[in-house]
Amino acid sequence: MDDAKFLEASAKHPIVEGHVYKYGTAGFRMKADLLPGVSFRVGLIAGLRSRKLNGQAIGVMITASHNPAPDNGVKIVDPMGEMLEQDWEAHATLLVNAPTHEELLETYKKLASQLKIDLNSPGRVVYGRDTRPSGHSLVTALADALEVTGIEYTDYKILTTPQLHYLTRCVNTEGTPKAYGEVSEAGYYKKLSEAFVRALRGRKVQGQLIVDCANGVGGPKLAELLKVIPKDVTGFNVKIVNDDVLRPEVLNLDCGADFVKTKQRAPPNLKPAPEARCCSLDGDADRLIYYWADPDSGFFMLDGDRISSLNASFLSDLVRSAGLQEDLRIGVVQTAYANGASTTYIEKNLQLPVVFTPTGVKHLHHAACQFDIGVYFEANGHGTVVFSQEALRVFRETKPQSPAQKDALETLAAVGDLINQTVGDAISDMLMVEVILAHKAWSLQDWATTYTDLPNRLVRVEVANKDIFETTDAERRLSHPAGAQDEIDQCVRKYTTARSFARASGTENACRVYAEAATRHEADELATKVASIIK
Ligand code: 16G
Ligand code: ZN
């Protein structure tokens, strides 16, 4: 590597002086004009990581998901499509904050020698971006870093976040027994479409599904997928709405999964027929929320907890029908935000273990991988199901003793291909929900009857310094500041079946308080009281 060229390239993409950058739960995410220098430096880190891992491809995704259009973000994806390993988050933060170009070069070389990375060995990075206009300059900065450090790279242009995760895994498994799919966007559509048909097993999806795409990348990508799904065979009838990606200012504006989940109402411009099934994706298509909006019965939402319990119920029935209940361990992973009624339903009715982790996909994903079939969803609609290699092998190799067992085994094998194994994927999750509803011959109303959510309230609390709030027990209790948890406990004790917790946000400079209780009034009151404790 030529030091002078490195410095010259870096000078084109400076970081913003005085700003402290941190690799958080969603990578580096902020106003886009703070990011070109970050993107350049992420290119450096991604290249180092690839070299460290013997040249396996590392992914980089440029997106700010459900955040407003002026924001953007840069996130690193590990070779199997997982989130970046935690130790490397610190390396990324260190490198990005180097105050001058010279210090950046020095830190880069120091990291390489500390981590025993040969800077002449091959490295590879693949990347994509969502529809935000600021993505252009961020990609340029990223490519400049890869170019100057001699890393081979492929620009997959505009993608959903889960597509980038898919491609990263495909690149690294191509030609091996663990090959995940064809290394192309078309390969992704082909895999999903074929698996969808196989998983339906001759059943047809009933009625129309209205999909709100948040005016993000999910709109055009879903349209591409629908071109290859045979409508006559599947009955899949989709109406895409909010798919305007040409006016950047409307991205995530009054629509999308985050809007629906936080506002607890349908996007105002959606005028669904009373019997219509609706769902919303977020700006980069990794979150999914279902709902109906009826003039008489009103709005009803089926969030990540519902999608989780639906998947868990379907998969555990299939495993039983396949006679594998003694061989495969199924479990569900939730966070503190999961509605208590969903946890009770999964533990008591479905008789499945539930494990809790802190917020953030990397924690849930990791915990889910401890099961043969691990179902994880955050209440906000991000999640997936992961299957162990052993589970996939058993689905393929078990010799069925009856037609029912054969059917169950083949369905399990198909859903193993349908559900994105790398990360939560709204489009793949949506196909999975449609498959399950078709198998069960359920409407959204049938699905909704499985349990009744406890009334809950989430509030955002401005605090002087959010970093003093430290948690334990999967974020369900505060360990600091001293005494705060005792006060919360005292408050909660005054209600029946109530629960509340406070935690520092990982993405904003604020705390969040969640409360649930037997009635709406009590949940609101409890949230307000707990908020006043931490204020
Ligand atoms: C990030 C996380 C999301 C989590 C959210 C919580 C990933 C890919 N994304 O967006 O899973 O729900 O942060 O935000 O891990 P908060 O810490 O501000 O409440
Ligand atoms: Zn997202």
XYZ file of C-alpha atoms and ligand atoms in Angstrom:
555
model
C 0.000 0.000 0.000
C 1.161 3.476 -0.893
C 0.971 5.784 2.158
C 0.757 8.963 0.087
C -2.179 7.577 -1.907
C -3.866 6.487 1.314
C -3.590 9.991 2.761
C -4.781 11.546 -0.476
C -7.867 9.291 -0.566
C -8.632 9.849 3.090
C -8.381 13.635 2.642
C -11.285 13.434 0.197
C -13.542 11.952 2.890
C -12.910 13.680 6.212
C -14.834 12.980 9.397
C -16.528 15.925 11.080
C -14.259 17.511 13.660
C -15.465 17.366 17.237
C -18.070 14.699 16.551
C -17.656 11.502 18.576
C -18.641 8.468 16.527
C -19.710 5.124 17.987
C -20.488 1.779 16.380
C -23.912 1.146 17.961
C -26.651 -1.492 17.634
C -27.273 -0.356 14.076
C -23.653 0.390 13.084
C -22.854 4.084 12.601
C -26.140 5.919 12.137
C -26.700 9.691 12.037
C -27.339 12.654 9.748
C -25.892 11.676 6.371
C -23.583 14.679 6.101
C -21.611 13.398 9.087
C -20.958 10.087 7.368
C -18.655 10.200 4.294
C -15.506 9.959 6.426
C -17.139 7.174 8.414
C -17.916 5.239 5.265
C -14.297 5.543 4.081
C -13.048 4.257 7.411
C -15.604 1.455 7.537
C -14.135 0.396 4.193
C -10.763 0.139 5.902
C -12.145 -1.952 8.763
C -14.164 -4.225 6.488
C -11.017 -4.861 4.427
C -9.004 -5.665 7.543
C -11.691 -8.017 8.787
C -11.811 -9.836 5.470
C -8.027 -10.232 5.452
C -8.145 -11.460 9.038
C -10.710 -14.095 8.015
C -8.569 -15.500 5.204
C -10.170 -13.406 2.511
C -13.778 -14.334 3.207
C -16.078 -11.592 1.951
C -17.353 -9.014 4.426
C -20.592 -7.123 3.722
C -21.251 -3.421 4.172
C -24.795 -2.043 4.116
C -25.563 1.633 3.786
C -28.975 2.381 5.253
C -30.745 4.162 8.099
C -33.694 1.764 8.082
C -36.841 3.416 9.518
C -35.117 6.727 10.297
C -36.030 9.910 8.406
C -34.712 10.513 4.896
C -31.834 12.901 5.832
C -30.247 10.202 8.024
C -28.058 7.383 6.845
C -25.940 4.648 8.348
C -23.074 2.243 7.685
C -23.115 -1.281 9.032
C -20.720 -4.222 8.685
C -21.871 -7.796 8.032
C -19.789 -10.859 8.920
C -19.188 -13.716 6.424
C -22.206 -15.876 7.269
C -24.488 -12.843 7.149
C -24.394 -12.205 10.894
C -23.766 -8.886 12.607
C -20.128 -7.839 13.057
C -18.353 -9.566 15.958
C -18.414 -7.406 19.086
C -14.627 -6.967 19.514
C -14.511 -5.473 16.070
C -17.143 -2.867 16.922
C -14.496 -1.374 19.193
C -11.876 -1.492 16.420
C -14.320 0.254 14.099
C -15.053 2.959 16.677
C -11.337 3.484 17.265
C -10.484 3.811 13.602
C -13.405 6.065 12.742
C -12.500 8.538 15.483
C -8.847 9.011 14.466
C -8.616 12.831 14.463
C -6.289 13.339 11.465
C -5.568 11.456 8.251
C -2.035 10.729 9.452
C -3.332 9.325 12.732
C -5.840 7.280 10.772
C -3.060 5.693 8.741
C -1.080 5.031 11.885
C -4.092 3.476 13.696
C -4.859 1.364 10.628
C -1.325 -0.043 10.552
C -1.275 -0.526 14.308
C -4.530 -2.473 14.225
C -3.213 -4.628 11.402
C -0.080 -5.521 13.327
C -1.917 -6.017 16.642
C -4.365 -8.380 14.969
C -1.606 -10.073 12.952
C -3.119 -9.141 9.621
C -0.977 -9.380 6.511
C -1.801 -6.271 4.488
C -0.677 -8.002 1.299
C -3.076 -10.916 1.647
C -6.307 -10.981 -0.392
C -9.471 -9.396 0.950
C -12.986 -8.959 -0.379
C -15.935 -6.702 0.447
C -19.463 -6.685 -1.000
C -21.814 -3.800 -0.424
C -25.208 -2.327 -1.112
C -27.333 0.640 -0.136
C -30.972 1.589 0.296
C -32.728 4.265 -1.772
C -31.481 7.327 0.150
C -29.795 9.845 -2.207
C -26.943 10.299 0.295
C -26.028 6.663 -0.347
C -24.197 7.712 -3.547
C -21.448 9.679 -1.846
C -21.131 7.130 0.950
C -20.571 4.362 -1.567
C -17.926 6.457 -3.311
C -16.079 6.951 -0.033
C -16.315 3.254 0.760
C -14.997 2.223 -2.663
C -12.099 4.689 -2.395
C -10.975 2.996 0.833
C -11.198 -0.471 -0.718
C -9.358 0.673 -3.811
C -6.465 2.280 -1.968
C -5.983 -0.717 0.355
C -6.112 -3.265 -2.466
C -9.357 -4.980 -1.460
C -11.428 -6.644 -4.164
C -15.034 -5.416 -4.086
C -18.454 -5.779 -5.631
C -21.067 -3.031 -5.607
C -24.503 -4.682 -5.510
C -26.131 -1.253 -5.814
C -29.590 -0.808 -4.327
C -30.693 -3.655 -2.047
C -32.769 -4.373 1.037
C -30.621 -4.974 4.110
C -31.531 -8.693 4.240
C -30.582 -9.078 0.562
C -27.091 -7.812 1.362
C -26.865 -10.307 4.234
C -28.056 -13.056 1.876
C -25.470 -12.153 -0.774
C -22.643 -12.013 1.753
C -23.426 -15.544 2.896
C -23.871 -16.793 -0.675
C -20.475 -15.416 -1.744
C -18.771 -17.200 1.141
C -20.504 -20.548 0.732
C -20.569 -20.777 -3.062
C -19.467 -24.201 -4.279
C -19.448 -25.748 -0.771
C -21.950 -28.195 0.785
C -23.295 -25.249 2.792
C -24.029 -23.163 -0.337
C -26.784 -20.760 0.626
C -28.038 -19.736 -2.816
C -27.041 -18.214 -6.126
C -24.838 -15.163 -5.725
C -27.183 -12.620 -7.271
C -30.279 -10.631 -6.544
C -32.125 -12.835 -9.030
C -30.914 -15.848 -7.050
C -32.564 -14.406 -3.942
C -35.935 -14.063 -5.706
C -35.632 -17.531 -7.181
C -34.851 -19.106 -3.822
C -37.762 -17.393 -2.059
C -40.248 -18.017 -4.825
C -39.417 -21.733 -5.136
C -39.493 -22.228 -1.373
C -42.821 -20.384 -1.131
C -44.426 -22.705 -3.680
C -42.974 -25.798 -1.994
C -44.031 -24.665 1.489
C -47.624 -24.045 0.413
C -47.824 -27.655 -0.797
C -50.675 -27.028 -3.192
C -52.613 -24.717 -0.885
C -53.605 -21.280 -2.080
C -53.266 -18.011 -0.269
C -56.737 -16.538 0.285
C -57.772 -12.927 -0.316
C -55.661 -9.883 -0.990
C -52.618 -8.690 0.908
C -51.888 -4.953 0.934
C -48.201 -4.251 1.510
C -47.084 -0.796 2.672
C -43.421 -0.490 1.669
C -42.603 2.727 3.606
C -41.591 4.346 0.285
C -38.335 2.479 0.657
C -36.294 -0.129 -1.133
C -38.785 -2.883 -0.231
C -41.253 -1.556 -2.831
C -39.249 -2.167 -6.018
C -37.703 -5.350 -4.590
C -41.052 -6.870 -3.685
C -42.264 -6.003 -7.188
C -39.288 -7.936 -8.608
C -40.067 -10.930 -6.427
C -43.726 -10.946 -7.444
C -42.674 -11.264 -11.085
C -41.282 -14.732 -10.358
C -43.952 -16.015 -7.939
C -46.533 -17.939 -9.988
C -49.864 -16.347 -9.092
C -52.001 -19.136 -10.517
C -50.256 -21.777 -8.396
C -50.041 -19.803 -5.149
C -53.074 -17.516 -5.321
C -50.775 -14.806 -3.951
C -52.530 -11.533 -4.670
C -50.567 -8.508 -3.514
C -51.267 -4.815 -3.772
C -48.142 -2.737 -3.187
C -48.641 0.733 -1.698
C -46.216 3.451 -0.566
C -43.578 2.453 -3.099
C -42.484 5.918 -4.197
C -38.706 5.820 -4.114
C -38.252 8.779 -6.439
C -39.194 11.391 -3.841
C -36.687 10.807 -1.045
C -38.551 13.069 1.374
C -41.466 10.618 1.678
C -39.321 7.701 2.873
C -40.790 6.374 6.166
C -43.064 9.405 6.279
C -46.427 8.541 7.877
C -46.032 4.938 6.784
C -43.935 1.835 7.310
C -43.561 -0.727 10.097
C -42.081 1.677 12.631
C -44.900 4.196 12.117
C -47.558 1.491 12.527
C -45.924 -0.035 15.594
C -45.227 3.201 17.460
C -48.378 5.106 16.464
C -50.546 1.984 16.757
C -52.516 2.896 13.647
C -52.546 2.237 9.911
C -50.785 4.684 7.563
C -53.371 7.417 6.892
C -53.134 7.080 3.103
C -53.954 3.366 3.232
C -57.647 2.837 2.629
C -58.000 -0.921 3.003
C -61.227 -2.784 2.407
C -62.621 -4.023 5.761
C -61.618 -7.634 5.121
C -58.153 -6.855 3.723
C -54.966 -8.201 5.250
C -52.384 -5.433 5.549
C -48.744 -5.381 6.440
C -45.984 -2.769 6.574
C -42.259 -3.085 5.935
C -39.729 -0.526 7.169
C -37.364 1.572 5.044
C -34.820 -1.196 4.437
C -37.288 -4.105 4.560
C -36.078 -5.936 7.640
C -39.124 -5.296 9.846
C -42.667 -6.510 9.348
C -45.961 -5.672 11.097
C -49.379 -7.089 10.125
C -52.726 -5.428 10.848
C -56.255 -4.861 9.746
C -58.173 -1.616 9.769
C -61.923 -1.985 9.864
C -64.468 0.848 10.093
C -66.413 -1.161 12.716
C -63.893 -3.134 14.729
C -61.138 -0.535 14.267
C -57.407 -1.070 13.922
C -55.757 -4.242 15.156
C -52.033 -4.909 15.012
C -50.159 -8.206 14.828
C -46.616 -7.269 15.748
C -43.314 -9.125 16.095
C -44.541 -11.013 19.167
C -47.516 -12.329 17.212
C -45.346 -13.264 14.233
C -43.012 -15.052 16.634
C -45.727 -17.061 18.356
C -47.345 -17.890 15.003
C -44.047 -19.271 13.706
C -43.364 -21.133 16.940
C -46.800 -22.740 16.985
C -46.599 -23.789 13.317
C -43.074 -25.151 13.547
C -43.636 -27.085 16.762
C -46.748 -28.721 15.255
C -44.735 -29.674 12.172
C -41.897 -31.075 14.242
C -44.382 -33.209 16.138
C -46.047 -34.410 12.921
C -42.603 -35.246 11.599
C -41.940 -37.299 14.745
C -38.879 -35.212 15.601
C -39.967 -33.743 18.935
C -37.420 -35.851 20.824
C -34.591 -34.977 18.426
C -34.861 -31.248 17.864
C -34.969 -28.471 20.443
C -37.272 -25.586 19.585
C -37.056 -22.339 21.509
C -38.184 -18.728 21.302
C -36.044 -15.667 22.012
C -37.629 -12.402 23.143
C -36.582 -9.078 24.625
C -38.047 -7.202 27.591
C -40.377 -5.416 25.155
C -42.252 -8.619 24.318
C -45.811 -8.425 25.532
C -46.186 -10.561 28.661
C -49.243 -12.257 27.173
C -47.147 -13.561 24.281
C -44.563 -15.018 26.658
C -47.279 -16.751 28.692
C -48.857 -18.117 25.500
C -45.564 -19.539 24.237
C -44.594 -21.067 27.578
C -47.992 -22.317 28.725
C -49.934 -23.095 25.550
C -47.145 -24.009 23.174
C -44.999 -25.476 25.968
C -41.844 -24.005 24.473
C -38.917 -22.423 26.327
C -38.495 -18.644 26.086
C -35.085 -17.030 26.508
C -34.612 -13.277 27.059
C -31.745 -11.181 25.707
C -30.956 -7.461 25.584
C -32.381 -5.443 22.680
C -30.581 -5.688 19.336
C -30.605 -8.356 16.703
C -27.098 -9.643 17.382
C -28.123 -10.731 20.893
C -31.332 -12.423 19.806
C -29.744 -14.119 16.819
C -26.944 -15.534 18.913
C -29.351 -16.929 21.523
C -31.592 -18.428 18.828
C -28.627 -20.307 17.354
C -28.421 -22.310 20.598
C -31.595 -24.185 19.547
C -32.118 -26.549 16.604
C -35.030 -24.336 15.659
C -34.664 -20.886 17.183
C -37.472 -18.400 16.668
C -36.606 -14.794 17.433
C -38.503 -11.588 16.854
C -38.380 -8.215 18.499
C -41.806 -6.709 19.177
C -40.968 -4.092 16.512
C -41.193 -6.773 13.821
C -37.527 -7.616 13.253
C -36.750 -11.298 13.404
C -36.427 -14.663 11.761
C -36.143 -18.377 12.471
C -32.767 -20.098 12.467
C -32.295 -23.803 11.844
C -29.223 -25.755 12.918
C -27.309 -27.736 10.277
C -28.475 -30.834 12.152
C -32.139 -29.822 11.838
C -31.758 -29.220 8.101
C -30.039 -32.586 7.700
C -32.770 -34.409 9.656
C -35.527 -32.809 7.509
C -33.763 -34.075 4.395
C -32.688 -37.507 5.553
C -35.457 -38.854 7.823
C -37.321 -41.698 6.082
C -41.049 -40.988 6.474
C -43.312 -43.767 7.802
C -46.590 -42.159 6.774
C -47.922 -39.610 4.282
C -48.507 -37.166 7.152
C -44.908 -37.482 8.285
C -43.654 -37.035 4.721
C -45.762 -33.926 4.353
C -44.414 -32.458 7.579
C -40.789 -33.208 6.668
C -41.133 -31.663 3.230
C -42.833 -28.591 4.641
C -40.054 -28.158 7.196
C -37.406 -28.457 4.492
C -39.221 -25.852 2.398
C -39.585 -23.342 5.231
C -35.893 -23.842 6.008
C -35.256 -22.327 2.566
C -38.023 -19.755 2.821
C -36.940 -18.098 6.060
C -33.827 -15.957 5.752
C -31.212 -17.636 7.965
C -28.922 -14.644 8.096
C -31.076 -11.887 9.582
C -34.672 -10.707 9.968
C -36.128 -10.214 6.493
C -39.549 -8.583 6.125
C -40.181 -10.004 2.654
C -39.224 -13.554 3.598
C -41.097 -13.291 6.930
C -44.175 -12.074 5.077
C -44.119 -15.105 2.769
C -43.754 -17.307 5.844
C -46.779 -15.711 7.551
C -48.791 -16.179 4.357
C -47.765 -19.845 4.212
C -48.781 -20.423 7.827
C -52.133 -18.676 7.433
C -52.783 -20.771 4.307
C -51.881 -24.010 6.133
C -54.065 -23.160 9.103
C -56.810 -21.633 6.868
C -56.744 -18.643 9.226
C -57.744 -15.034 8.714
C -55.919 -12.300 10.639
C -58.885 -12.359 13.045
C -58.330 -16.062 13.739
C -54.650 -15.380 14.321
C -55.523 -12.556 16.718
C -57.614 -14.814 18.960
C -54.588 -16.877 20.100
C -54.052 -14.525 23.070
C -54.965 -11.043 24.259
C -52.165 -8.507 24.582
C -51.703 -6.813 27.935
C -52.233 -3.052 27.583
C -48.842 -1.365 27.388
C -47.164 1.978 27.021
C -43.701 2.925 25.758
C -42.393 6.409 26.534
C -39.233 8.209 25.573
C -37.660 10.160 28.419
C -35.140 12.962 27.915
C -32.413 12.609 30.533
C -29.289 14.615 31.236
C -26.977 11.654 30.748
C -28.380 8.368 29.518
C -25.084 6.552 30.147
C -25.667 6.427 33.910
C -28.514 3.954 33.285
C -27.036 0.475 33.409
C -29.123 -2.665 33.239
C -28.938 -6.338 34.156
C -31.195 -9.374 33.627
C -31.632 -8.810 29.867
C -32.365 -5.108 30.428
C -35.283 -5.880 32.700
C -33.695 -4.296 35.787
C -31.561 -1.212 36.435
C -28.308 -1.829 38.302
C -27.467 1.897 38.220
C -28.178 4.541 39.373
C -28.417 3.088 42.860
C -31.912 2.941 44.304
C -33.760 3.547 41.030
C -34.796 -0.081 40.604
C -36.159 -0.218 44.170
C -38.351 2.753 43.413
C -39.574 1.132 40.192
C -40.323 -2.102 42.085
C -42.351 -0.222 44.671
C -44.391 1.419 41.926
C -45.024 -1.826 40.073
C -46.144 -3.606 43.257
C -49.176 -1.333 43.505
C -50.700 -2.948 40.404
C -51.808 -6.474 39.560
C -50.080 -8.259 36.634
C -47.936 -5.217 35.970
C -44.379 -4.932 34.733
C -42.169 -1.998 33.917
C -38.546 -1.317 33.069
C -36.299 1.540 31.999
C -33.228 1.367 29.769
C -30.958 3.715 27.865
C -31.655 3.733 24.131
C -28.869 2.315 21.990
C -29.793 4.511 19.037
C -30.889 7.843 20.522
C -29.776 10.134 23.297
C -32.670 9.254 25.620
C -34.087 6.572 27.907
C -37.104 4.425 27.216
C -39.662 3.302 29.750
C -41.980 0.393 29.071
C -44.956 -0.516 31.235
C -47.699 -3.079 30.930
C -50.636 -3.697 33.240
C -54.139 -5.152 33.384
C -55.815 -2.031 31.979
C -54.834 0.745 29.571
C -55.264 3.344 32.293
C -52.952 1.456 34.663
C -50.313 0.923 31.978
C -50.310 4.655 31.164
C -50.187 5.622 34.813
C -47.361 3.203 35.601
C -45.297 4.378 32.615
C -45.693 7.987 33.710
C -44.662 7.184 37.278
C -41.593 5.199 36.247
C -40.624 7.929 33.783
C -40.708 10.458 36.606
C -38.392 8.235 38.687
C -35.647 8.273 36.086
C -36.074 11.849 34.892
C -31.595 -1.118 16.497
C -31.684 -2.599 16.431
C -33.094 -3.059 16.710
C -33.537 -2.538 18.055
C -33.385 -1.045 18.113
C -33.623 -0.552 19.524
C -30.445 -4.085 14.961
C -30.132 -4.440 13.544
N -31.289 -3.073 15.115
O -32.364 -0.505 15.498
O -33.099 -4.441 16.688
O -34.880 -2.865 18.293
O -32.054 -0.701 17.769
O -33.430 0.813 19.591
O -29.952 -4.692 15.895
P -33.226 1.550 20.969
O -31.998 0.986 21.631
O -33.113 2.985 20.603
O -34.457 1.297 21.804
Zn -34.837 -1.770 9.226
